[in-house]
């Protein structure tokens, strides 16, 4: 009877959580039922439905489904970078084949092993960048300018929208790119994840 | 039917996807809710752009659920 009460409590959240996921993560529309069900199972397993009060439970459910959705998409992000790196290294390997008479199984195994170590993803680095900007009021404008640039606005459009000079916009965007690039260099030691970026920087 | 992994042809496409669908530039939840309470605050202008102009779907969904919950309805 008591268990039914707790299950009903979770069921009250099913529709709102499904709607939340469908609105926030439309690409996952075919996965949302599974995601919510897994989070409910997690809540029941950890006893959160009994340990937490209604407000805490609600916060935990929304935070957790959001995290699980992003985790799910990050697996895709990883695969996307691997695909891009593979395309790049295949063209590298074809060059090597011509020069050295063929890439042996050892080279290919090394490449595979390097790809396995690709652990750092752009979304994580960007989130760290956002936290860095948020830690100082001076960097809020830098963050806004860089987001505008990433979303396709030109320097003059950004300058006009933010009522600053284009020179200031260039400086902010340059600072942002340097911070992000340095962070990637620290983490992507093998330079396998962001091949294109490294090459563009070194060109 | 399971969703399929998007096919990207360039790094720029991945960057756009990371920003639009993975919330790569989303503000912290705390700042997002502060902006909801005080939308004109100058120190939250980046959040205003992110939500109102860029229309981040993740942040909009968070704000919407904050306004309608089983408890508050």
PDB file of N, CA and C in Angstrom, chain A residues 12-13 16 19-20 23-28 30-31 34 54 58 62-63 66 70 72-74 76-77 79-81 83-84 87 122-123 126-127 129-131 134 140-141 143-144 146-148 150-151 153 161-162 194 196-197, chain B residues 1-11 14-29 31-32 42-47 49-50 53-59 61-62 64-72:
ATOM      1  N   UNK A  12       2.968  10.817 -10.926  1.00  0.00           N
ATOM      2  CA  UNK A  12       2.499  12.201 -11.095  1.00  0.00           C
ATOM      3  C   UNK A  12       3.466  13.016 -11.942  1.00  0.00           C
ATOM      4  N   UNK A  13       4.734  12.621 -11.917  1.00  0.00           N
ATOM      5  CA  UNK A  13       5.756  13.382 -12.643  1.00  0.00           C
ATOM      6  C   UNK A  13       5.981  12.881 -14.058  1.00  0.00           C
ATOM      7  N   UNK A  16       4.766  15.422 -16.952  1.00  0.00           N
ATOM      8  CA  UNK A  16       5.586  16.652 -17.000  1.00  0.00           C
ATOM      9  C   UNK A  16       7.033  16.383 -17.396  1.00  0.00           C
ATOM     10  N   UNK A  19       7.198  15.759 -21.149  1.00  0.00           N
ATOM     11  CA  UNK A  19       7.035  17.021 -21.876  1.00  0.00           C
ATOM     12  C   UNK A  19       8.334  17.842 -21.806  1.00  0.00           C
ATOM     13  N   UNK A  20       8.933  17.861 -20.615  1.00  0.00           N
ATOM     14  CA  UNK A  20      10.191  18.591 -20.419  1.00  0.00           C
ATOM     15  C   UNK A  20      11.269  18.069 -21.380  1.00  0.00           C
ATOM     16  N   UNK A  23      10.495  18.891 -25.105  1.00  0.00           N
ATOM     17  CA  UNK A  23      10.730  20.298 -25.450  1.00  0.00           C
ATOM     18  C   UNK A  23      12.228  20.619 -25.457  1.00  0.00           C
ATOM     19  N   UNK A  24      12.943  20.143 -24.438  1.00  0.00           N
ATOM     20  CA  UNK A  24      14.358  20.494 -24.304  1.00  0.00           C
ATOM     21  C   UNK A  24      15.266  19.699 -25.213  1.00  0.00           C
ATOM     22  N   UNK A  25      14.880  18.469 -25.512  1.00  0.00           N
ATOM     23  CA  UNK A  25      15.754  17.579 -26.298  1.00  0.00           C
ATOM     24  C   UNK A  25      14.934  16.890 -27.395  1.00  0.00           C
ATOM     25  N   UNK A  26      14.432  17.676 -28.352  1.00  0.00           N
ATOM     26  CA  UNK A  26      13.513  17.098 -29.349  1.00  0.00           C
ATOM     27  C   UNK A  26      14.108  15.935 -30.134  1.00  0.00           C
ATOM     28  N   UNK A  27      15.454  15.914 -30.282  1.00  0.00           N
ATOM     29  CA  UNK A  27      16.061  14.821 -31.040  1.00  0.00           C
ATOM     30  C   UNK A  27      15.884  13.477 -30.326  1.00  0.00           C
ATOM     31  N   UNK A  28      15.646  13.548 -29.019  1.00  0.00           N
ATOM     32  CA  UNK A  28      15.508  12.310 -28.245  1.00  0.00           C
ATOM     33  C   UNK A  28      14.049  11.885 -28.102  1.00  0.00           C
ATOM     34  N   UNK A  30      12.220   9.797 -29.399  1.00  0.00           N
ATOM     35  CA  UNK A  30      11.942   8.357 -29.354  1.00  0.00           C
ATOM     36  C   UNK A  30      12.557   7.677 -28.127  1.00  0.00           C
ATOM     37  N   UNK A  31      13.325   8.429 -27.355  1.00  0.00           N
ATOM     38  CA  UNK A  31      14.020   7.843 -26.199  1.00  0.00           C
ATOM     39  C   UNK A  31      13.434   8.295 -24.869  1.00  0.00           C
ATOM     40  N   UNK A  34      12.009   5.781 -22.297  1.00  0.00           N
ATOM     41  CA  UNK A  34      13.064   4.965 -21.682  1.00  0.00           C
ATOM     42  C   UNK A  34      13.841   5.760 -20.647  1.00  0.00           C
ATOM     43  N   UNK A  54       8.770  16.372  -1.163  1.00  0.00           N
ATOM     44  CA  UNK A  54       8.225  16.579  -2.513  1.00  0.00           C
ATOM     45  C   UNK A  54       9.063  17.555  -3.334  1.00  0.00           C
ATOM     46  N   UNK A  58      11.208  16.481  -6.670  1.00  0.00           N
ATOM     47  CA  UNK A  58      10.941  17.121  -7.950  1.00  0.00           C
ATOM     48  C   UNK A  58      12.244  17.654  -8.557  1.00  0.00           C
ATOM     49  N   UNK A  62      13.986  16.296 -12.146  1.00  0.00           N
ATOM     50  CA  UNK A  62      14.256  17.138 -13.314  1.00  0.00           C
ATOM     51  C   UNK A  62      15.753  17.239 -13.604  1.00  0.00           C
ATOM     52  N   UNK A  63      16.541  17.408 -12.528  1.00  0.00           N
ATOM     53  CA  UNK A  63      17.988  17.503 -12.728  1.00  0.00           C
ATOM     54  C   UNK A  63      18.522  16.208 -13.323  1.00  0.00           C
ATOM     55  N   UNK A  66      17.518  15.562 -17.010  1.00  0.00           N
ATOM     56  CA  UNK A  66      18.285  16.463 -17.876  1.00  0.00           C
ATOM     57  C   UNK A  66      19.712  15.937 -18.070  1.00  0.00           C
ATOM     58  N   UNK A  70      21.561  14.592 -21.537  1.00  0.00           N
ATOM     59  CA  UNK A  70      22.830  15.138 -22.043  1.00  0.00           C
ATOM     60  C   UNK A  70      23.881  14.026 -22.136  1.00  0.00           C
ATOM     61  N   UNK A  72      23.327  10.997 -22.794  1.00  0.00           N
ATOM     62  CA  UNK A  72      22.962  10.221 -23.979  1.00  0.00           C
ATOM     63  C   UNK A  72      23.495  10.903 -25.247  1.00  0.00           C
ATOM     64  N   UNK A  73      23.261  12.224 -25.311  1.00  0.00           N
ATOM     65  CA  UNK A  73      23.713  12.961 -26.501  1.00  0.00           C
ATOM     66  C   UNK A  73      25.236  13.039 -26.563  1.00  0.00           C
ATOM     67  N   UNK A  74      25.887  13.040 -25.394  1.00  0.00           N
ATOM     68  CA  UNK A  74      27.351  13.107 -25.401  1.00  0.00           C
ATOM     69  C   UNK A  74      27.979  11.854 -26.000  1.00  0.00           C
ATOM     70  N   UNK A  76      26.777  10.468 -28.547  1.00  0.00           N
ATOM     71  CA  UNK A  76      26.734  10.793 -29.980  1.00  0.00           C
ATOM     72  C   UNK A  76      27.851  11.767 -30.339  1.00  0.00           C
ATOM     73  N   UNK A  77      28.073  12.716 -29.424  1.00  0.00           N
ATOM     74  CA  UNK A  77      29.130  13.703 -29.677  1.00  0.00           C
ATOM     75  C   UNK A  77      30.473  12.984 -29.830  1.00  0.00           C
ATOM     76  N   UNK A  79      30.974   9.949 -30.758  1.00  0.00           N
ATOM     77  CA  UNK A  79      31.014   9.217 -32.031  1.00  0.00           C
ATOM     78  C   UNK A  79      31.229  10.167 -33.207  1.00  0.00           C
ATOM     79  N   UNK A  80      30.629  11.353 -33.092  1.00  0.00           N
ATOM     80  CA  UNK A  80      30.799  12.331 -34.181  1.00  0.00           C
ATOM     81  C   UNK A  80      32.259  12.729 -34.315  1.00  0.00           C
ATOM     82  N   UNK A  81      32.926  12.972 -33.190  1.00  0.00           N
ATOM     83  CA  UNK A  81      34.345  13.346 -33.255  1.00  0.00           C
ATOM     84  C   UNK A  81      35.197  12.191 -33.763  1.00  0.00           C
ATOM     85  N   UNK A  83      34.201   9.912 -35.824  1.00  0.00           N
ATOM     86  CA  UNK A  83      33.978   9.843 -37.281  1.00  0.00           C
ATOM     87  C   UNK A  83      34.822  10.886 -38.011  1.00  0.00           C
ATOM     88  N   UNK A  84      34.817  12.112 -37.462  1.00  0.00           N
ATOM     89  CA  UNK A  84      35.590  13.173 -38.121  1.00  0.00           C
ATOM     90  C   UNK A  84      37.086  12.856 -38.081  1.00  0.00           C
ATOM     91  N   UNK A  87      37.877  10.173 -40.583  1.00  0.00           N
ATOM     92  CA  UNK A  87      37.938  10.696 -41.958  1.00  0.00           C
ATOM     93  C   UNK A  87      39.302  11.324 -42.201  1.00  0.00           C
ATOM     94  N   UNK A 122      33.837  18.585 -26.640  1.00  0.00           N
ATOM     95  CA  UNK A 122      33.661  20.029 -26.736  1.00  0.00           C
ATOM     96  C   UNK A 122      32.614  20.549 -25.753  1.00  0.00           C
ATOM     97  N   UNK A 123      31.542  19.799 -25.582  1.00  0.00           N
ATOM     98  CA  UNK A 123      30.481  20.286 -24.684  1.00  0.00           C
ATOM     99  C   UNK A 123      31.006  20.470 -23.263  1.00  0.00           C
ATOM    100  N   UNK A 126      33.182  23.639 -23.245  1.00  0.00           N
ATOM    101  CA  UNK A 126      32.346  24.844 -23.288  1.00  0.00           C
ATOM    102  C   UNK A 126      31.656  25.098 -21.952  1.00  0.00           C
ATOM    103  N   UNK A 127      31.221  24.034 -21.317  1.00  0.00           N
ATOM    104  CA  UNK A 127      30.577  24.216 -20.009  1.00  0.00           C
ATOM    105  C   UNK A 127      31.584  24.761 -18.985  1.00  0.00           C
ATOM    106  N   UNK A 129      34.058  26.626 -19.792  1.00  0.00           N
ATOM    107  CA  UNK A 129      34.238  28.024 -20.214  1.00  0.00           C
ATOM    108  C   UNK A 129      33.126  28.897 -19.620  1.00  0.00           C
ATOM    109  N   UNK A 130      31.899  28.393 -19.676  1.00  0.00           N
ATOM    110  CA  UNK A 130      30.762  29.155 -19.120  1.00  0.00           C
ATOM    111  C   UNK A 130      30.950  29.365 -17.615  1.00  0.00           C
ATOM    112  N   UNK A 131      31.351  28.312 -16.904  1.00  0.00           N
ATOM    113  CA  UNK A 131      31.551  28.446 -15.453  1.00  0.00           C
ATOM    114  C   UNK A 131      32.666  29.456 -15.171  1.00  0.00           C
ATOM    115  N   UNK A 134      31.263  32.859 -15.673  1.00  0.00           N
ATOM    116  CA  UNK A 134      30.304  33.207 -14.619  1.00  0.00           C
ATOM    117  C   UNK A 134      30.995  33.499 -13.282  1.00  0.00           C
ATOM    118  N   UNK A 140      31.299  38.362 -18.159  1.00  0.00           N
ATOM    119  CA  UNK A 140      29.942  38.132 -18.656  1.00  0.00           C
ATOM    120  C   UNK A 140      29.790  38.664 -20.089  1.00  0.00           C
ATOM    121  N   UNK A 141      30.398  39.838 -20.338  1.00  0.00           N
ATOM    122  CA  UNK A 141      30.309  40.415 -21.679  1.00  0.00           C
ATOM    123  C   UNK A 141      31.087  39.574 -22.687  1.00  0.00           C
ATOM    124  N   UNK A 143      31.491  36.395 -22.535  1.00  0.00           N
ATOM    125  CA  UNK A 143      30.689  35.198 -22.823  1.00  0.00           C
ATOM    126  C   UNK A 143      29.581  35.531 -23.824  1.00  0.00           C
ATOM    127  N   UNK A 144      28.922  36.663 -23.587  1.00  0.00           N
ATOM    128  CA  UNK A 144      27.835  37.041 -24.508  1.00  0.00           C
ATOM    129  C   UNK A 144      28.373  37.257 -25.924  1.00  0.00           C
ATOM    130  N   UNK A 146      31.042  36.020 -27.315  1.00  0.00           N
ATOM    131  CA  UNK A 146      31.492  34.769 -27.940  1.00  0.00           C
ATOM    132  C   UNK A 146      30.299  33.905 -28.353  1.00  0.00           C
ATOM    133  N   UNK A 147      29.269  33.896 -27.520  1.00  0.00           N
ATOM    134  CA  UNK A 147      28.083  33.113 -27.902  1.00  0.00           C
ATOM    135  C   UNK A 147      27.445  33.700 -29.157  1.00  0.00           C
ATOM    136  N   UNK A 148      27.382  35.025 -29.201  1.00  0.00           N
ATOM    137  CA  UNK A 148      26.830  35.659 -30.409  1.00  0.00           C
ATOM    138  C   UNK A 148      27.654  35.247 -31.642  1.00  0.00           C
ATOM    139  N   UNK A 150      29.529  32.537 -32.039  1.00  0.00           N
ATOM    140  CA  UNK A 150      29.313  31.127 -32.360  1.00  0.00           C
ATOM    141  C   UNK A 150      27.953  30.894 -33.008  1.00  0.00           C
ATOM    142  N   UNK A 151      27.026  31.770 -32.715  1.00  0.00           N
ATOM    143  CA  UNK A 151      25.692  31.627 -33.316  1.00  0.00           C
ATOM    144  C   UNK A 151      25.590  32.367 -34.647  1.00  0.00           C
ATOM    145  N   UNK A 153      26.720  35.594 -35.600  1.00  0.00           N
ATOM    146  CA  UNK A 153      26.712  37.050 -35.775  1.00  0.00           C
ATOM    147  C   UNK A 153      28.109  37.545 -36.151  1.00  0.00           C
ATOM    148  N   UNK A 161      24.884  45.356 -31.316  1.00  0.00           N
ATOM    149  CA  UNK A 161      23.941  44.836 -30.309  1.00  0.00           C
ATOM    150  C   UNK A 161      24.415  45.118 -28.889  1.00  0.00           C
ATOM    151  N   UNK A 162      25.741  45.072 -28.702  1.00  0.00           N
ATOM    152  CA  UNK A 162      26.266  45.234 -27.340  1.00  0.00           C
ATOM    153  C   UNK A 162      26.746  46.656 -27.063  1.00  0.00           C
ATOM    154  N   UNK A 194      40.322  16.905 -31.707  1.00  0.00           N
ATOM    155  CA  UNK A 194      40.065  18.158 -32.415  1.00  0.00           C
ATOM    156  C   UNK A 194      41.105  18.394 -33.506  1.00  0.00           C
ATOM    157  N   UNK A 196      40.895  18.965 -36.661  1.00  0.00           N
ATOM    158  CA  UNK A 196      40.681  20.094 -37.563  1.00  0.00           C
ATOM    159  C   UNK A 196      41.085  21.406 -36.913  1.00  0.00           C
ATOM    160  N   UNK A 197      40.711  21.518 -35.639  1.00  0.00           N
ATOM    161  CA  UNK A 197      41.009  22.750 -34.915  1.00  0.00           C
ATOM    162  C   UNK A 197      42.531  22.927 -34.775  1.00  0.00           C
TER     163      UNK A 197
ATOM    164  N   UNK B   1      10.855   3.265 -32.628  1.00  0.00           N
ATOM    165  CA  UNK B   1      12.026   3.533 -33.460  1.00  0.00           C
ATOM    166  C   UNK B   1      13.041   4.361 -32.671  1.00  0.00           C
ATOM    167  N   UNK B   2      14.295   3.923 -32.702  1.00  0.00           N
ATOM    168  CA  UNK B   2      15.326   4.622 -31.957  1.00  0.00           C
ATOM    169  C   UNK B   2      15.881   5.786 -32.781  1.00  0.00           C
ATOM    170  N   UNK B   3      16.242   6.864 -32.066  1.00  0.00           N
ATOM    171  CA  UNK B   3      16.814   8.010 -32.767  1.00  0.00           C
ATOM    172  C   UNK B   3      18.184   7.639 -33.325  1.00  0.00           C
ATOM    173  N   UNK B   4      18.535   8.301 -34.438  1.00  0.00           N
ATOM    174  CA  UNK B   4      19.816   7.954 -35.055  1.00  0.00           C
ATOM    175  C   UNK B   4      20.846   9.054 -34.806  1.00  0.00           C
ATOM    176  N   UNK B   5      22.106   8.658 -34.814  1.00  0.00           N
ATOM    177  CA  UNK B   5      23.191   9.601 -34.582  1.00  0.00           C
ATOM    178  C   UNK B   5      23.275  10.536 -35.787  1.00  0.00           C
ATOM    179  N   UNK B   6      23.295  11.844 -35.530  1.00  0.00           N
ATOM    180  CA  UNK B   6      23.393  12.766 -36.666  1.00  0.00           C
ATOM    181  C   UNK B   6      24.740  12.613 -37.373  1.00  0.00           C
ATOM    182  N   UNK B   7      24.735  12.842 -38.666  1.00  0.00           N
ATOM    183  CA  UNK B   7      25.978  12.745 -39.441  1.00  0.00           C
ATOM    184  C   UNK B   7      26.548  14.152 -39.626  1.00  0.00           C
ATOM    185  N   UNK B   8      27.771  14.315 -39.197  1.00  0.00           N
ATOM    186  CA  UNK B   8      28.401  15.629 -39.324  1.00  0.00           C
ATOM    187  C   UNK B   8      29.500  15.581 -40.372  1.00  0.00           C
ATOM    188  N   UNK B   9      29.542  16.631 -41.180  1.00  0.00           N
ATOM    189  CA  UNK B   9      30.569  16.702 -42.220  1.00  0.00           C
ATOM    190  C   UNK B   9      31.745  17.584 -41.821  1.00  0.00           C
ATOM    191  N   UNK B  10      31.546  18.373 -40.791  1.00  0.00           N
ATOM    192  CA  UNK B  10      32.641  19.278 -40.415  1.00  0.00           C
ATOM    193  C   UNK B  10      32.591  19.564 -38.920  1.00  0.00           C
ATOM    194  N   UNK B  11      33.712  20.094 -38.447  1.00  0.00           N
ATOM    195  CA  UNK B  11      33.805  20.467 -37.044  1.00  0.00           C
ATOM    196  C   UNK B  11      32.786  21.559 -36.705  1.00  0.00           C
ATOM    197  N   UNK B  14      29.487  20.194 -35.809  1.00  0.00           N
ATOM    198  CA  UNK B  14      29.460  19.612 -34.458  1.00  0.00           C
ATOM    199  C   UNK B  14      29.335  20.724 -33.417  1.00  0.00           C
ATOM    200  N   UNK B  15      30.076  21.818 -33.647  1.00  0.00           N
ATOM    201  CA  UNK B  15      30.026  22.950 -32.706  1.00  0.00           C
ATOM    202  C   UNK B  15      28.592  23.469 -32.596  1.00  0.00           C
ATOM    203  N   UNK B  16      27.954  23.667 -33.737  1.00  0.00           N
ATOM    204  CA  UNK B  16      26.570  24.168 -33.730  1.00  0.00           C
ATOM    205  C   UNK B  16      25.659  23.206 -32.967  1.00  0.00           C
ATOM    206  N   UNK B  17      25.845  21.927 -33.231  1.00  0.00           N
ATOM    207  CA  UNK B  17      25.012  20.911 -32.577  1.00  0.00           C
ATOM    208  C   UNK B  17      25.234  20.908 -31.051  1.00  0.00           C
ATOM    209  N   UNK B  18      26.507  21.019 -30.665  1.00  0.00           N
ATOM    210  CA  UNK B  18      26.840  21.014 -29.231  1.00  0.00           C
ATOM    211  C   UNK B  18      26.185  22.208 -28.529  1.00  0.00           C
ATOM    212  N   UNK B  19      26.163  23.345 -29.206  1.00  0.00           N
ATOM    213  CA  UNK B  19      25.576  24.541 -28.587  1.00  0.00           C
ATOM    214  C   UNK B  19      24.050  24.436 -28.550  1.00  0.00           C
ATOM    215  N   UNK B  20      23.487  24.008 -29.676  1.00  0.00           N
ATOM    216  CA  UNK B  20      22.017  24.026 -29.769  1.00  0.00           C
ATOM    217  C   UNK B  20      21.349  22.851 -29.054  1.00  0.00           C
ATOM    218  N   UNK B  21      21.993  21.698 -29.063  1.00  0.00           N
ATOM    219  CA  UNK B  21      21.300  20.513 -28.547  1.00  0.00           C
ATOM    220  C   UNK B  21      21.899  19.923 -27.272  1.00  0.00           C
ATOM    221  N   UNK B  22      23.144  20.263 -26.973  1.00  0.00           N
ATOM    222  CA  UNK B  22      23.735  19.736 -25.742  1.00  0.00           C
ATOM    223  C   UNK B  22      23.878  20.797 -24.670  1.00  0.00           C
ATOM    224  N   UNK B  23      23.433  21.992 -24.963  1.00  0.00           N
ATOM    225  CA  UNK B  23      23.501  23.044 -23.948  1.00  0.00           C
ATOM    226  C   UNK B  23      24.919  23.437 -23.601  1.00  0.00           C
ATOM    227  N   UNK B  24      25.806  23.426 -24.608  1.00  0.00           N
ATOM    228  CA  UNK B  24      27.218  23.733 -24.354  1.00  0.00           C
ATOM    229  C   UNK B  24      27.446  25.118 -23.769  1.00  0.00           C
ATOM    230  N   UNK B  25      26.547  26.064 -24.034  1.00  0.00           N
ATOM    231  CA  UNK B  25      26.739  27.426 -23.520  1.00  0.00           C
ATOM    232  C   UNK B  25      25.625  27.827 -22.543  1.00  0.00           C
ATOM    233  N   UNK B  26      24.923  26.846 -22.015  1.00  0.00           N
ATOM    234  CA  UNK B  26      23.828  27.172 -21.079  1.00  0.00           C
ATOM    235  C   UNK B  26      24.381  27.735 -19.779  1.00  0.00           C
ATOM    236  N   UNK B  27      23.733  28.764 -19.244  1.00  0.00           N
ATOM    237  CA  UNK B  27      24.157  29.288 -17.944  1.00  0.00           C
ATOM    238  C   UNK B  27      23.831  28.279 -16.842  1.00  0.00           C
ATOM    239  N   UNK B  28      24.407  28.510 -15.682  1.00  0.00           N
ATOM    240  CA  UNK B  28      24.070  27.644 -14.550  1.00  0.00           C
ATOM    241  C   UNK B  28      22.578  27.806 -14.245  1.00  0.00           C
ATOM    242  N   UNK B  29      22.016  26.770 -13.649  1.00  0.00           N
ATOM    243  CA  UNK B  29      20.585  26.831 -13.326  1.00  0.00           C
ATOM    244  C   UNK B  29      20.300  27.994 -12.368  1.00  0.00           C
ATOM    245  N   UNK B  31      21.812  30.938 -12.165  1.00  0.00           N
ATOM    246  CA  UNK B  31      21.744  32.222 -12.878  1.00  0.00           C
ATOM    247  C   UNK B  31      20.505  32.292 -13.771  1.00  0.00           C
ATOM    248  N   UNK B  32      20.141  31.138 -14.323  1.00  0.00           N
ATOM    249  CA  UNK B  32      18.942  31.116 -15.173  1.00  0.00           C
ATOM    250  C   UNK B  32      17.709  31.529 -14.354  1.00  0.00           C
ATOM    251  N   UNK B  42      21.596  43.752 -15.254  1.00  0.00           N
ATOM    252  CA  UNK B  42      22.663  43.900 -16.248  1.00  0.00           C
ATOM    253  C   UNK B  42      23.698  42.777 -16.154  1.00  0.00           C
ATOM    254  N   UNK B  43      23.908  42.275 -14.947  1.00  0.00           N
ATOM    255  CA  UNK B  43      24.909  41.201 -14.808  1.00  0.00           C
ATOM    256  C   UNK B  43      24.366  39.857 -15.302  1.00  0.00           C
ATOM    257  N   UNK B  44      23.119  39.853 -15.784  1.00  0.00           N
ATOM    258  CA  UNK B  44      22.552  38.621 -16.352  1.00  0.00           C
ATOM    259  C   UNK B  44      22.214  38.802 -17.830  1.00  0.00           C
ATOM    260  N   UNK B  45      22.852  39.785 -18.446  1.00  0.00           N
ATOM    261  CA  UNK B  45      22.505  40.094 -19.840  1.00  0.00           C
ATOM    262  C   UNK B  45      22.874  38.954 -20.791  1.00  0.00           C
ATOM    263  N   UNK B  46      23.916  38.203 -20.432  1.00  0.00           N
ATOM    264  CA  UNK B  46      24.284  37.057 -21.271  1.00  0.00           C
ATOM    265  C   UNK B  46      23.176  36.004 -21.246  1.00  0.00           C
ATOM    266  N   UNK B  47      22.513  35.860 -20.095  1.00  0.00           N
ATOM    267  CA  UNK B  47      21.404  34.900 -19.983  1.00  0.00           C
ATOM    268  C   UNK B  47      20.222  35.391 -20.815  1.00  0.00           C
ATOM    269  N   UNK B  49      20.342  37.164 -23.522  1.00  0.00           N
ATOM    270  CA  UNK B  49      20.607  36.842 -24.929  1.00  0.00           C
ATOM    271  C   UNK B  49      20.384  35.346 -25.191  1.00  0.00           C
ATOM    272  N   UNK B  50      20.930  34.545 -24.307  1.00  0.00           N
ATOM    273  CA  UNK B  50      20.880  33.082 -24.482  1.00  0.00           C
ATOM    274  C   UNK B  50      19.435  32.575 -24.566  1.00  0.00           C
ATOM    275  N   UNK B  53      16.978  35.799 -27.179  1.00  0.00           N
ATOM    276  CA  UNK B  53      17.359  35.968 -28.589  1.00  0.00           C
ATOM    277  C   UNK B  53      17.768  34.652 -29.227  1.00  0.00           C
ATOM    278  N   UNK B  54      18.635  33.916 -28.536  1.00  0.00           N
ATOM    279  CA  UNK B  54      19.084  32.642 -29.119  1.00  0.00           C
ATOM    280  C   UNK B  54      18.029  31.550 -28.941  1.00  0.00           C
ATOM    281  N   UNK B  55      17.101  31.748 -28.033  1.00  0.00           N
ATOM    282  CA  UNK B  55      15.994  30.809 -27.782  1.00  0.00           C
ATOM    283  C   UNK B  55      16.481  29.386 -27.520  1.00  0.00           C
ATOM    284  N   UNK B  56      17.385  29.276 -26.544  1.00  0.00           N
ATOM    285  CA  UNK B  56      17.907  27.945 -26.187  1.00  0.00           C
ATOM    286  C   UNK B  56      16.748  27.052 -25.717  1.00  0.00           C
ATOM    287  N   UNK B  57      16.548  25.947 -26.425  1.00  0.00           N
ATOM    288  CA  UNK B  57      15.381  25.108 -26.127  1.00  0.00           C
ATOM    289  C   UNK B  57      15.502  24.409 -24.765  1.00  0.00           C
ATOM    290  N   UNK B  58      16.748  24.141 -24.346  1.00  0.00           N
ATOM    291  CA  UNK B  58      16.919  23.461 -23.049  1.00  0.00           C
ATOM    292  C   UNK B  58      16.540  24.428 -21.921  1.00  0.00           C
ATOM    293  N   UNK B  59      17.067  25.656 -22.000  1.00  0.00           N
ATOM    294  CA  UNK B  59      16.759  26.630 -20.941  1.00  0.00           C
ATOM    295  C   UNK B  59      15.275  26.993 -20.945  1.00  0.00           C
ATOM    296  N   UNK B  61      12.879  25.018 -21.739  1.00  0.00           N
ATOM    297  CA  UNK B  61      12.172  23.891 -21.114  1.00  0.00           C
ATOM    298  C   UNK B  61      12.338  23.928 -19.594  1.00  0.00           C
ATOM    299  N   UNK B  62      13.544  24.295 -19.134  1.00  0.00           N
ATOM    300  CA  UNK B  62      13.773  24.392 -17.684  1.00  0.00           C
ATOM    301  C   UNK B  62      12.875  25.472 -17.091  1.00  0.00           C
ATOM    302  N   UNK B  64      10.113  26.623 -18.280  1.00  0.00           N
ATOM    303  CA  UNK B  64       8.709  26.232 -18.353  1.00  0.00           C
ATOM    304  C   UNK B  64       8.340  25.273 -17.222  1.00  0.00           C
ATOM    305  N   UNK B  65       9.212  24.307 -16.966  1.00  0.00           N
ATOM    306  CA  UNK B  65       8.885  23.352 -15.888  1.00  0.00           C
ATOM    307  C   UNK B  65       8.949  24.013 -14.510  1.00  0.00           C
ATOM    308  N   UNK B  66       9.774  25.063 -14.396  1.00  0.00           N
ATOM    309  CA  UNK B  66       9.824  25.782 -13.122  1.00  0.00           C
ATOM    310  C   UNK B  66       8.494  26.487 -12.843  1.00  0.00           C
ATOM    311  N   UNK B  67       7.808  26.823 -13.935  1.00  0.00           N
ATOM    312  CA  UNK B  67       6.556  27.544 -13.766  1.00  0.00           C
ATOM    313  C   UNK B  67       5.333  26.655 -13.656  1.00  0.00           C
ATOM    314  N   UNK B  68       5.506  25.358 -13.946  1.00  0.00           N
ATOM    315  CA  UNK B  68       4.350  24.460 -13.874  1.00  0.00           C
ATOM    316  C   UNK B  68       4.777  23.102 -13.341  1.00  0.00           C
ATOM    317  N   UNK B  69       4.443  22.832 -12.120  1.00  0.00           N
ATOM    318  CA  UNK B  69       4.816  21.551 -11.528  1.00  0.00           C
ATOM    319  C   UNK B  69       3.594  20.958 -10.856  1.00  0.00           C
ATOM    320  N   UNK B  70       3.638  19.674 -10.556  1.00  0.00           N
ATOM    321  CA  UNK B  70       2.495  19.078  -9.876  1.00  0.00           C
ATOM    322  C   UNK B  70       2.170  19.798  -8.570  1.00  0.00           C
ATOM    323  N   UNK B  71       3.242  20.341  -7.912  1.00  0.00           N
ATOM    324  CA  UNK B  71       3.013  21.019  -6.642  1.00  0.00           C
ATOM    325  C   UNK B  71       2.399  22.403  -6.833  1.00  0.00           C
ATOM    326  N   UNK B  72       2.920  23.104  -7.870  1.00  0.00           N
ATOM    327  CA  UNK B  72       2.477  24.492  -7.991  1.00  0.00           C
ATOM    328  C   UNK B  72       1.161  24.639  -8.750  1.00  0.00           C
TER     329      UNK B  72
END
